[in-house]
């Protein structure tokens, strides 16, 4: 099933925000942002900018008719800085001009006088000062204090883990204009149309009903547009409302990179205890999340770190504590995995540390501790249809990893400067928003009198292929082909109160809602068939191949005729569907419940060759066995898996965010921030879907695919680590630092042993 977007993408005809034809009188907005990371604003001098050519107006906090507030979870983030600034790149003013170039020229003439205040960029420094976004959160299970004595082996260590720039190809942007009665229409590149609508209502001081947010598609989101698409859309709407002219804002790549938040960097301390059979009995971990200067989505990201702090393992005694530390960086935000990758990386470091000290392979420790059916997670949920061991087993057998390890050892014995490493990475990821109420989806379906169909859902297409999946769902319900169906843009007027397209749950939630709506219409039409063909109760009516079938036999009635018949009988040919995930609940006070509808499992094997003279590396093979249920669209899902794992590898290896002491992003362009390309991609990248029945909580059995594969990428780090240990036998990390850039490989290989 080919992606319906393939044609327009390849021909350059797909429409993104920047491609929308402009209305007459459109103004262009460019943001003036704080040049300092922390301080008190004494004076904002706009005089020179205001007399700059082509400048229509400059908006600041004082121009806001409603509230100067865009915080989605906690109201702690102004749209424009008022008295203080808290990070470099914090918006202070919006310059509106006849062209982008004129606006930019004026921005460079704005002067700001700021009294500097102390800057914190490291989460441990914020922790020492107890500067938290929210109170610390702790998961406990078992009786850890009394179990350390039982452990045969106890090890501790530290972690310093970097963030990640989303680097969606389409930068943030919005186009807003007024309709009749000053109603506001906004085209924007957001994962959360309702989030934008709500924030615009708050800042403009008007009702949500006066605002229409429309999203055709995104040129990538990766979480970076779950919350952080909002400010630019609000600014465009504010400009349109105040000036009664259309306003367009498209962030320059350099502005996008310095102004927006990223994946959260984390520091962590861990202590792990095992018995003589390598079973992990105890795991204690403290996470220090670098939240940046405002809450944004940091609290739920912090929660997901705790939910995934034991990854795919059963550990009976756990104490995991997480601190959301306020620093003077741009507010960090959702990024594919949403805190899960950080939690999983730390348990993997603990396992490798233990294996190194005990003198066994990390794989042995991983395998012994993999989840089994009925095991409990530290938050109380029990595994159901647990495929952790099945994936591991299938992978190790299919690729004969025992033999591969022997060949690698032989290679390493023969070669002095090139070393190979092998590492496995199991993943277990929970599917559902961790806030239970967000797990609802909606869809609107119209069957037109000629038998063609229009569908709309709350799902946002961001390259993940959700539109083709929605079309497949509707086509199946009506027995049509996808060419008979149009999917409309995601629009708050058609489908209201949407959860953001996030948490890997978009196809599940919106697909199930769509299925309900389609089935309701199909059921009404089947009733028409029964009357028209005078059928008995036991006769079975089906819609297939654009025809009506009775008891598996083709009838004379076509779908088109049936629809017209239904219309003439005054049967409703439209339906709105709503779906709420059943059986999920969570008590945040007790940190106990069943937060996830289901879990996705899988295991990846990484084989790498490290050039120990240069510190560079190449991935020979990445092989994956993934528990995806029964895929709705295998081409799309394989693409998601491959893209996810390579994105995860980038985070773990080459993507390094650097800030200077003043909190300024140094790696602020593609010349200084390197992401994976086709040359970096593994020479072999195999993904097999485990052959298991479909999952009841998913859409037509097809499990969520967006995020889980990203975390396989963590295996890249440990494959390099294993190769390094083959070069230098005494190498044992007590502090694990990521990303493992070639520079870091080289420095670690030749560092003297005294610290
Ligand atoms: N977004 C969110 C997410 O708001 N809540 C979540 O639990 C989540 N999980 C993964 C990715 N985005
Ligand atoms: Mo996300 S990290 O917006 O699913």
XYZ file of C-alpha atoms and ligand atoms in Angstrom:
771
model
C 0.000 0.000 0.000
C 1.831 3.046 -1.277
C 1.798 6.263 0.755
C -0.710 8.600 -0.892
C 1.618 11.515 -0.235
C 4.453 9.991 -2.257
C 3.355 11.565 -5.543
C 3.013 15.151 -4.381
C 6.160 14.897 -2.235
C 8.348 13.741 -5.094
C 6.914 16.350 -7.460
C 7.356 19.121 -4.902
C 3.607 19.731 -4.896
C 2.886 18.945 -1.256
C 1.831 22.105 0.525
C 3.577 23.213 3.721
C 2.911 26.473 5.577
C 5.529 28.354 3.562
C 3.871 27.243 0.300
C 0.432 28.723 0.984
C -0.320 31.466 -1.568
C -0.274 34.821 0.199
C -3.272 37.079 0.569
C -2.884 40.726 -0.393
C -1.468 42.843 2.432
C 0.370 40.015 4.161
C 2.923 41.107 6.740
C 6.007 39.150 7.690
C 7.075 38.648 11.276
C 10.578 38.178 12.653
C 11.265 37.704 16.346
C 13.671 39.716 18.432
C 14.996 37.408 21.135
C 17.041 37.857 24.267
C 20.806 37.875 23.659
C 21.387 36.931 27.304
C 20.479 33.799 29.238
C 19.359 35.418 32.464
C 18.766 38.986 33.567
C 16.485 41.894 34.337
C 15.307 43.965 31.413
C 16.013 47.648 32.127
C 15.171 49.093 28.762
C 13.991 47.936 25.381
C 14.921 50.525 22.760
C 12.848 50.155 19.605
C 13.373 53.632 18.167
C 15.886 52.821 15.446
C 13.952 49.705 14.457
C 10.644 51.540 14.216
C 12.035 54.003 11.675
C 13.658 51.243 9.660
C 12.195 50.923 6.112
C 9.047 48.856 5.669
C 8.323 48.440 9.374
C 4.627 48.467 10.204
C 4.697 47.721 13.894
C 6.653 46.039 16.683
C 4.660 44.027 19.200
C 5.734 43.391 22.786
C 4.100 42.074 25.965
C 2.225 45.358 26.455
C 0.263 44.807 23.234
C -1.353 41.596 24.428
C -5.126 41.962 24.966
C -5.494 38.719 26.940
C -2.881 36.966 29.055
C 0.829 36.952 28.287
C 0.932 33.211 28.875
C 1.519 30.133 26.708
C 2.465 27.473 29.296
C 0.593 24.328 28.291
C 0.823 22.419 31.573
C 2.053 25.013 34.052
C 1.416 28.734 33.403
C 5.064 29.725 33.723
C 5.948 30.818 30.197
C 5.217 34.276 28.790
C 4.756 34.727 25.042
C 7.050 37.773 25.217
C 9.508 38.391 28.066
C 8.301 41.194 30.287
C 10.671 42.112 33.120
C 13.156 39.276 33.047
C 14.705 36.936 30.527
C 15.483 33.319 31.367
C 17.242 31.932 28.307
C 19.137 33.095 25.234
C 16.669 33.160 22.403
C 13.640 33.963 24.561
C 11.231 36.041 22.443
C 10.968 39.693 23.486
C 9.301 41.373 20.513
C 7.779 40.652 17.116
C 8.737 42.923 14.235
C 6.100 43.136 11.498
C 7.204 44.390 8.108
C 6.349 44.321 4.436
C 9.040 41.713 3.744
C 11.064 39.230 5.768
C 14.302 40.965 4.813
C 13.077 44.352 6.038
C 11.848 42.796 9.264
C 15.211 41.164 9.826
C 17.059 44.391 9.186
C 14.917 46.121 11.798
C 15.461 43.338 14.353
C 19.188 43.975 14.185
C 18.544 47.605 15.197
C 16.697 46.761 18.416
C 18.706 47.454 21.552
C 18.071 45.887 24.921
C 19.660 46.792 28.229
C 19.786 43.853 30.604
C 21.289 43.552 34.090
C 22.815 40.096 34.073
C 21.891 37.540 36.707
C 23.726 34.260 37.464
C 23.307 31.531 34.857
C 22.777 27.841 35.484
C 23.124 25.432 32.575
C 23.812 22.145 34.404
C 20.998 20.180 36.060
C 23.163 19.181 39.039
C 23.821 22.852 39.792
C 20.094 23.543 39.731
C 19.539 20.471 41.936
C 22.048 21.798 44.494
C 19.981 24.988 44.676
C 16.702 23.042 44.681
C 15.527 24.890 41.584
C 12.849 22.522 40.363
C 10.043 22.874 37.827
C 7.837 20.491 39.831
C 8.461 18.557 43.055
C 10.609 15.404 42.646
C 8.797 12.209 41.737
C 9.657 8.726 42.986
C 8.737 5.192 41.932
C 9.382 2.449 44.454
C 8.619 -1.230 44.460
C 9.718 -4.094 46.650
C 11.825 -3.440 49.706
C 15.111 -2.122 48.424
C 16.626 -0.963 51.746
C 16.633 -4.503 53.094
C 17.677 -6.231 49.887
C 21.148 -4.788 49.239
C 22.536 -7.237 51.832
C 21.257 -10.148 49.771
C 23.080 -8.982 46.637
C 26.294 -10.727 45.594
C 27.413 -7.814 43.438
C 26.764 -4.103 43.942
C 28.016 -1.370 41.622
C 27.359 2.287 41.212
C 28.096 4.836 38.542
C 27.227 8.104 36.908
C 25.692 9.209 33.670
C 25.897 12.392 31.659
C 23.565 12.242 28.725
C 23.165 14.835 25.981
C 20.044 16.310 24.415
C 19.024 16.298 20.777
C 17.880 18.869 18.240
C 14.716 17.821 16.421
C 15.865 19.147 13.073
C 12.528 18.682 11.343
C 13.096 19.732 7.734
C 10.267 22.292 7.879
C 11.105 24.918 10.499
C 8.423 26.285 12.813
C 5.931 28.613 11.215
C 2.391 29.905 10.937
C 0.144 31.991 8.718
C -2.799 33.793 10.354
C -5.515 36.046 9.026
C -8.893 37.401 10.030
C -12.183 36.243 8.620
C -15.610 37.913 9.048
C -16.342 39.228 12.541
C -12.610 39.165 13.324
C -12.613 35.409 13.573
C -9.072 34.109 13.344
C -7.874 31.428 10.969
C -4.396 29.959 11.415
C -2.467 27.584 9.192
C 0.398 26.210 11.187
C 2.871 23.387 11.456
C 1.779 21.882 14.759
C 1.295 18.402 16.190
C -1.351 19.866 18.495
C -3.974 22.002 16.711
C -6.070 22.220 19.885
C -3.039 23.345 21.928
C -2.586 26.221 19.481
C -6.293 27.091 19.535
C -6.324 27.175 23.348
C -3.209 29.348 23.615
C -4.430 31.818 20.972
C -7.742 32.146 22.851
C -5.865 32.850 26.086
C -3.477 35.434 24.623
C -6.109 37.220 22.519
C -8.687 37.020 25.294
C -11.367 35.487 23.051
C -13.274 32.187 22.933
C -11.827 29.091 21.288
C -14.856 29.066 18.971
C -13.569 32.199 17.257
C -10.361 30.453 16.237
C -9.870 27.912 13.464
C -6.576 26.055 13.304
C -5.830 24.158 10.126
C -2.975 21.726 9.510
C -2.382 20.062 6.153
C 0.857 18.319 7.037
C 4.175 18.868 8.768
C 7.645 18.544 7.335
C 8.587 16.529 10.402
C 7.738 17.005 14.057
C 9.479 14.380 16.234
C 7.875 15.970 19.318
C 9.334 19.397 18.566
C 5.926 20.611 17.449
C 3.824 19.058 20.218
C 4.071 22.198 22.380
C 6.645 24.407 20.705
C 4.712 25.164 17.557
C 2.419 27.260 19.732
C 4.315 30.561 20.303
C 4.815 31.351 16.601
C 1.175 30.610 15.777
C 0.046 32.796 18.675
C 2.321 35.634 17.533
C 0.976 35.447 13.989
C -2.607 35.445 15.303
C -1.848 38.386 17.595
C -0.392 40.379 14.726
C -3.340 39.569 12.466
C -5.834 40.535 15.150
C -4.181 43.833 16.066
C -3.284 44.995 12.552
C -6.166 43.391 10.650
C -3.693 42.128 8.083
C -2.530 38.577 7.400
C 0.701 37.723 9.231
C 3.203 35.067 8.278
C 6.042 33.830 10.451
C 8.517 31.220 9.272
C 11.528 30.727 11.526
C 14.950 30.895 9.971
C 16.837 27.682 10.713
C 19.326 29.516 12.948
C 16.487 31.112 14.951
C 14.641 27.805 15.175
C 17.717 26.057 16.538
C 18.542 28.672 19.175
C 14.995 29.588 20.261
C 13.344 26.177 20.605
C 13.843 23.473 23.209
C 15.229 20.032 22.488
C 15.372 16.539 23.911
C 16.193 16.848 27.628
C 19.796 16.243 28.620
C 19.953 14.187 31.822
C 22.504 13.474 34.516
C 21.988 10.390 36.644
C 23.462 8.368 39.511
C 22.775 4.653 39.717
C 23.397 1.712 41.998
C 22.658 -1.823 40.878
C 22.675 -5.080 42.841
C 22.727 -8.614 41.386
C 22.737 -12.114 42.840
C 25.219 -14.811 41.875
C 22.985 -15.910 38.976
C 23.196 -12.412 37.502
C 19.596 -11.636 38.411
C 19.170 -7.947 39.124
C 17.607 -7.667 42.575
C 18.002 -3.987 43.316
C 18.161 -0.842 41.222
C 18.366 2.642 42.642
C 18.585 5.648 40.372
C 18.424 9.435 40.618
C 17.605 11.328 37.430
C 18.469 15.000 37.034
C 16.521 16.326 34.086
C 17.732 19.513 32.425
C 14.308 21.090 31.923
C 15.412 24.506 30.739
C 13.794 27.761 31.832
C 10.085 26.807 31.839
C 7.965 23.712 32.338
C 6.766 23.078 28.774
C 6.304 19.255 28.715
C 9.103 18.510 31.190
C 6.831 17.064 33.924
C 5.295 14.281 31.782
C 8.681 13.671 30.132
C 10.088 13.178 33.628
C 7.272 10.732 34.340
C 8.007 8.661 31.261
C 11.676 8.456 32.300
C 10.484 6.771 35.491
C 8.012 4.529 33.635
C 10.845 3.262 31.441
C 13.614 3.267 34.050
C 13.816 -0.550 34.035
C 13.375 -0.842 30.256
C 12.624 -4.446 29.294
C 13.736 -6.076 32.537
C 12.067 -7.434 35.618
C 13.611 -5.945 38.751
C 11.885 -6.736 42.056
C 13.318 -3.911 44.172
C 13.435 -0.457 42.632
C 13.795 3.064 43.904
C 13.804 5.616 41.091
C 13.717 9.345 41.798
C 13.504 12.087 39.233
C 14.233 15.786 39.578
C 13.116 18.302 36.962
C 15.843 20.931 37.212
C 15.268 24.513 36.118
C 18.177 25.932 34.087
C 18.756 28.907 31.801
C 18.380 27.022 28.527
C 15.388 27.119 26.169
C 12.608 24.986 27.692
C 13.283 21.412 26.651
C 10.373 19.495 25.239
C 8.901 16.341 23.737
C 11.186 14.352 21.476
C 10.386 10.898 20.059
C 10.515 8.646 23.103
C 9.567 11.434 25.501
C 11.977 10.752 28.384
C 11.848 6.989 27.843
C 15.184 6.855 26.007
C 16.922 8.644 28.872
C 15.528 6.192 31.418
C 16.538 3.213 29.292
C 20.045 4.480 28.606
C 20.789 4.641 32.335
C 19.689 1.058 33.111
C 21.769 -0.124 30.142
C 24.840 1.674 31.519
C 24.219 0.023 34.889
C 24.045 -3.406 33.246
C 27.243 -2.822 31.265
C 29.021 -1.553 34.363
C 27.976 -4.665 36.294
C 28.939 -7.011 33.458
C 32.387 -5.393 33.095
C 33.125 -5.747 36.810
C 31.797 -9.283 37.137
C 33.585 -10.301 33.949
C 30.624 -11.578 31.964
C 29.091 -10.240 28.782
C 26.402 -7.596 29.089
C 24.234 -9.793 26.870
C 24.210 -12.473 29.538
C 22.974 -10.038 32.158
C 20.391 -8.600 29.784
C 19.027 -11.993 28.810
C 18.719 -13.359 32.337
C 16.633 -10.373 33.393
C 14.271 -9.964 30.421
C 10.588 -9.568 31.250
C 8.339 -12.602 31.223
C 4.584 -12.990 31.010
C 2.928 -11.801 34.218
C 5.925 -9.847 35.554
C 5.131 -6.534 37.209
C 6.520 -3.173 36.237
C 7.560 -0.946 39.164
C 4.371 1.086 38.639
C 2.160 -1.919 39.244
C 1.089 -2.832 35.713
C 1.458 -6.480 34.777
C 2.835 -7.618 31.428
C 0.269 -9.088 29.039
C 1.281 -10.786 25.791
C 4.892 -10.067 26.722
C 7.145 -10.694 23.742
C 10.446 -9.521 25.228
C 12.012 -12.980 25.273
C 10.476 -14.073 21.977
C 12.056 -11.115 20.160
C 15.438 -11.717 21.804
C 15.359 -15.396 20.962
C 14.268 -14.934 17.367
C 17.012 -12.339 16.827
C 19.827 -14.360 18.361
C 18.791 -17.462 16.390
C 18.082 -15.759 13.071
C 21.440 -14.010 12.976
C 23.363 -16.651 14.899
C 24.790 -14.105 17.268
C 26.935 -16.670 19.094
C 28.788 -17.315 15.859
C 28.929 -13.608 15.113
C 30.567 -12.974 18.501
C 33.186 -15.654 17.795
C 33.944 -14.107 14.409
C 34.220 -10.700 16.002
C 36.640 -12.034 18.620
C 38.716 -13.582 15.840
C 38.709 -10.323 13.896
C 39.784 -8.444 16.995
C 42.609 -10.916 17.654
C 43.913 -10.406 14.133
C 43.584 -6.642 13.881
C 45.369 -4.223 16.155
C 43.933 -0.872 15.074
C 40.469 -1.829 13.934
C 38.165 -3.427 16.463
C 34.652 -4.706 16.168
C 31.955 -4.584 18.828
C 28.598 -6.299 19.236
C 25.792 -5.110 21.476
C 22.144 -5.996 21.910
C 19.444 -3.558 22.844
C 16.066 -4.813 24.043
C 13.266 -2.267 24.225
C 9.933 -2.201 26.020
C 7.831 0.924 25.456
C 4.424 1.697 26.957
C 1.693 2.868 24.585
C -0.790 5.517 25.798
C -0.401 9.087 26.915
C 0.538 8.800 30.582
C -2.245 11.289 31.332
C -5.236 8.986 30.937
C -7.614 11.739 29.788
C -5.511 12.454 26.707
C -6.206 8.993 25.338
C -9.180 9.895 23.194
C -9.564 10.350 19.465
C -12.212 11.741 17.149
C -13.202 11.487 13.527
C -15.789 12.930 11.167
C -17.040 10.955 8.149
C -19.242 12.042 5.270
C -20.494 9.731 2.536
C -21.530 11.837 -0.451
C -24.493 10.876 -2.627
C -22.245 9.627 -5.456
C -20.693 7.116 -3.061
C -17.424 8.975 -2.573
C -16.262 9.575 0.984
C -14.637 12.376 2.950
C -12.920 11.729 6.263
C -11.341 13.986 8.848
C -9.675 13.022 12.120
C -7.631 14.663 14.847
C -4.500 13.005 13.475
C -1.755 15.234 12.114
C 0.289 13.958 9.192
C 3.965 14.685 9.855
C 5.579 12.244 7.487
C 4.720 9.234 9.633
C 2.061 8.087 7.182
C -0.992 8.428 9.386
C -3.097 9.729 6.482
C -2.693 6.605 4.397
C -3.430 4.504 7.475
C -6.661 6.444 8.085
C -7.653 5.969 4.439
C -6.997 2.238 4.728
C -9.196 2.009 7.815
C -12.113 3.804 6.124
C -11.655 1.891 2.868
C -11.847 -1.411 4.722
C -15.036 -0.453 6.598
C -16.867 0.559 3.396
C -15.339 -2.000 1.062
C -13.887 0.739 -1.115
C -10.438 1.564 -2.413
C -8.474 4.478 -0.990
C -8.937 6.386 -4.262
C -12.657 6.709 -3.425
C -11.859 8.531 -0.206
C -10.468 11.953 0.518
C -8.764 12.797 3.781
C -9.302 16.403 4.770
C -6.783 18.598 6.525
C -6.722 18.422 10.314
C -8.938 21.288 11.387
C -10.330 22.299 14.773
C -13.674 23.210 13.180
C -14.167 19.686 11.800
C -12.686 17.775 14.725
C -12.509 19.472 18.110
C -10.611 18.935 21.357
C -7.890 16.815 19.824
C -4.955 15.383 21.728
C -1.687 16.197 19.982
C -0.440 13.686 17.451
C 2.072 12.197 19.831
C 2.921 9.275 22.096
C 2.908 6.913 19.077
C -0.834 6.656 19.666
C -2.195 8.753 16.787
C -3.235 5.938 14.451
C -4.626 3.914 17.370
C -6.778 6.701 18.802
C -7.963 8.388 15.627
C -8.147 5.156 13.667
C -10.422 3.557 16.250
C -12.645 6.660 16.296
C -12.748 6.625 12.495
C -13.589 2.930 12.454
C -16.495 3.546 14.822
C -17.856 6.367 12.676
C -17.528 4.405 9.425
C -19.076 1.313 10.961
C -22.055 3.308 12.221
C -22.781 4.570 8.690
C -22.160 1.119 7.217
C -24.569 -0.386 9.704
C -27.312 2.067 8.751
C -26.735 1.303 5.079
C -26.799 -2.437 5.721
C -30.203 -1.917 7.246
C -31.280 -0.299 3.965
C -29.988 -3.378 2.118
C -32.015 -5.694 4.333
C -35.191 -3.808 3.616
C -34.554 -3.446 -0.087
C -33.551 -7.072 -0.666
C -36.031 -8.332 1.898
C -33.397 -10.310 3.816
C -33.874 -12.594 6.794
C -32.221 -11.947 10.119
C -29.635 -14.691 9.651
C -28.511 -13.299 6.269
C -25.174 -11.579 6.390
C -24.548 -8.315 4.570
C -21.016 -7.243 3.677
C -19.526 -4.289 1.862
C -16.640 -5.347 -0.394
C -15.148 -4.233 -3.714
C -17.620 -1.343 -3.977
C -20.506 -3.804 -3.983
C -22.979 -5.258 -1.571
C -22.440 -8.925 -0.768
C -25.045 -11.160 0.834
C -23.894 -14.339 2.513
C -20.525 -14.053 0.728
C -22.186 -13.753 -2.665
C -22.116 -10.727 -4.897
C -25.554 -9.045 -5.044
C -26.887 -6.796 -7.796
C -26.574 -3.764 -5.587
C -23.504 -1.566 -5.976
C -22.150 0.692 -3.235
C -23.144 3.757 -5.289
C -26.727 2.546 -5.660
C -26.900 1.693 -2.000
C -25.725 5.141 -0.948
C -28.313 6.848 -3.189
C -30.977 4.510 -1.866
C -29.988 5.422 1.678
C -30.112 9.122 0.867
C -33.600 8.820 -0.658
C -34.707 6.969 2.456
C -33.347 9.916 4.465
C -30.698 7.871 6.266
C -27.853 9.917 7.759
C -24.725 9.482 5.662
C -22.506 11.331 8.119
C -21.109 10.364 11.509
C -18.810 11.675 14.198
C -16.835 8.984 16.008
C -15.239 9.158 19.415
C -12.893 6.611 20.941
C -11.476 6.479 24.455
C -8.871 3.854 25.296
C -10.470 1.398 27.745
C -8.910 -0.162 30.862
C -6.308 2.509 31.618
C -5.952 4.327 34.919
C -3.179 5.745 37.029
C -2.844 7.158 40.523
C 0.014 9.670 40.629
C -0.046 9.874 44.424
C 0.589 6.166 44.793
C 2.532 5.942 41.497
C 0.511 2.854 40.778
C -1.920 1.706 38.117
C -2.305 0.507 34.564
C -1.210 3.560 32.572
C -0.559 1.805 29.263
C -3.005 0.058 26.947
C -0.159 -2.220 25.893
C 3.607 -2.432 25.515
C 5.715 -2.740 22.381
C 8.739 -5.050 22.586
C 11.751 -5.771 20.452
C 15.478 -6.373 20.322
C 18.198 -4.946 18.105
C 21.746 -6.196 17.486
C 24.460 -3.702 16.561
C 27.761 -4.605 14.941
C 30.297 -1.815 14.583
C 33.892 -1.401 13.465
C 35.895 1.255 15.281
C 39.043 2.725 13.788
C 41.092 2.999 16.969
C 43.692 5.249 15.368
C 41.143 7.890 14.398
C 38.220 7.286 16.753
C 35.847 6.955 13.819
C 33.365 4.133 13.432
C 31.129 2.445 10.902
C 28.109 0.308 11.595
C 28.366 -2.981 9.746
C 24.900 -4.221 10.618
C 21.838 -3.394 12.653
C 19.390 -6.276 12.870
C 16.070 -5.968 14.599
C 13.193 -8.217 15.579
C 10.254 -6.012 16.446
C 6.914 -6.836 18.020
C 4.625 -4.669 15.906
C 1.512 -6.795 16.030
C -0.060 -7.240 12.593
C 1.031 -4.221 10.591
C -1.624 -2.143 8.848
C 0.959 -0.883 6.380
C 4.267 -2.691 6.447
C 6.067 -0.236 4.141
C 5.193 2.682 6.395
C 5.999 0.769 9.559
C 9.362 -0.453 8.294
C 10.152 3.131 7.329
C 9.255 4.283 10.835
C 11.418 1.559 12.371
C 14.411 2.314 10.152
C 14.106 6.080 10.596
C 13.627 5.702 14.331
C 16.665 3.566 14.916
C 18.930 5.806 12.827
C 17.628 8.888 14.664
C 18.380 7.130 17.952
C 21.867 6.231 16.727
C 22.473 9.886 15.876
C 21.505 10.944 19.381
C 23.847 8.360 20.909
C 26.850 8.915 18.634
C 27.323 12.111 16.625
C 24.694 14.679 17.621
C 26.313 16.911 20.217
C 24.694 20.055 21.599
C 27.215 22.550 22.901
C 26.472 25.671 24.922
C 29.032 28.211 26.090
C 29.242 29.491 29.682
C 26.767 32.219 28.818
C 24.100 29.707 27.865
C 24.509 30.344 24.153
C 24.052 27.451 21.751
C 27.285 26.946 19.829
C 26.099 24.013 17.726
C 23.452 26.204 16.136
C 23.612 25.158 12.495
C 24.049 22.087 10.336
C 27.740 22.947 10.002
C 28.305 22.454 13.734
C 25.523 19.970 14.566
C 25.991 16.754 12.638
C 23.102 14.386 12.092
C 23.096 10.956 10.450
C 23.021 10.829 6.681
C 22.937 7.975 4.209
C 26.701 7.458 4.569
C 26.358 7.024 8.317
C 23.464 4.587 8.030
C 24.392 0.981 8.781
C 25.539 -1.060 5.791
C 22.837 -3.556 6.631
C 19.602 -2.589 8.359
C 17.130 -5.438 8.748
C 13.814 -5.200 10.524
C 11.613 -8.238 10.978
C 8.182 -8.048 12.555
C 7.717 -10.829 15.073
C 5.079 -13.271 13.888
C 2.423 -12.890 16.583
C -1.317 -12.193 16.649
C -2.505 -8.594 16.471
C -3.004 -6.529 19.590
C -6.621 -5.905 20.664
C -5.941 -2.409 21.984
C -4.306 -1.236 18.749
C -5.919 -0.296 15.439
C -6.790 -3.478 13.551
C -4.120 -5.277 15.557
C -1.353 -3.007 14.277
C 0.780 -1.808 17.190
C 2.108 1.717 17.628
C 5.355 2.211 15.710
C 6.398 5.873 15.987
C 8.626 5.962 19.019
C 9.690 2.479 20.171
C 12.325 1.892 17.457
C 14.226 5.067 18.386
C 15.441 3.424 21.560
C 17.141 0.600 19.690
C 19.671 3.320 18.818
C 21.051 3.080 22.366
C 22.678 -0.178 21.246
C 24.958 1.834 18.955
C 26.646 3.379 21.975
C 27.357 0.042 23.596
C 28.577 -1.612 20.407
C 31.211 1.136 20.167
C 31.990 0.674 23.859
C 32.542 -3.071 23.325
C 34.881 -2.395 20.403
C 36.816 0.105 22.518
C 37.176 -2.500 25.255
C 38.609 -4.900 22.711
C 41.284 -2.316 21.927
C 41.977 -1.370 25.495
C 41.320 -4.214 27.908
C 41.542 -2.060 31.050
C 38.819 0.296 29.864
C 35.856 0.336 32.226
C 33.548 3.275 32.477
C 32.266 4.365 35.852
C 30.935 7.523 34.284
C 29.050 7.020 31.050
C 28.946 10.063 28.806
C 26.865 10.310 25.664
C 26.990 11.006 22.769
C 29.949 8.823 21.879
C 31.424 11.136 19.273
C 34.597 10.114 17.423
C 36.455 12.681 19.560
C 35.191 11.020 22.714
C 36.183 7.585 21.424
C 39.691 8.799 20.703
C 40.154 10.615 24.009
C 38.858 7.627 25.963
C 41.114 5.184 24.133
C 44.281 7.115 24.895
C 43.451 8.688 28.241
C 45.917 7.849 30.996
C 44.467 5.837 33.818
C 44.978 8.393 36.582
C 42.037 10.772 36.557
N 3.198 13.396 24.895
C 2.424 13.567 25.984
C 3.864 12.258 24.680
O 1.850 14.634 26.145
N 2.288 12.549 26.851
C 2.913 11.370 26.709
O 2.762 10.472 27.518
C 3.751 11.207 25.572
N 4.431 10.085 25.388
C 5.222 9.982 24.340
C 5.321 11.028 23.456
N 4.655 12.148 23.621
Mo 5.891 13.040 20.794
S 7.685 12.923 21.691
O 5.357 14.508 20.352
O 5.148 11.650 20.579
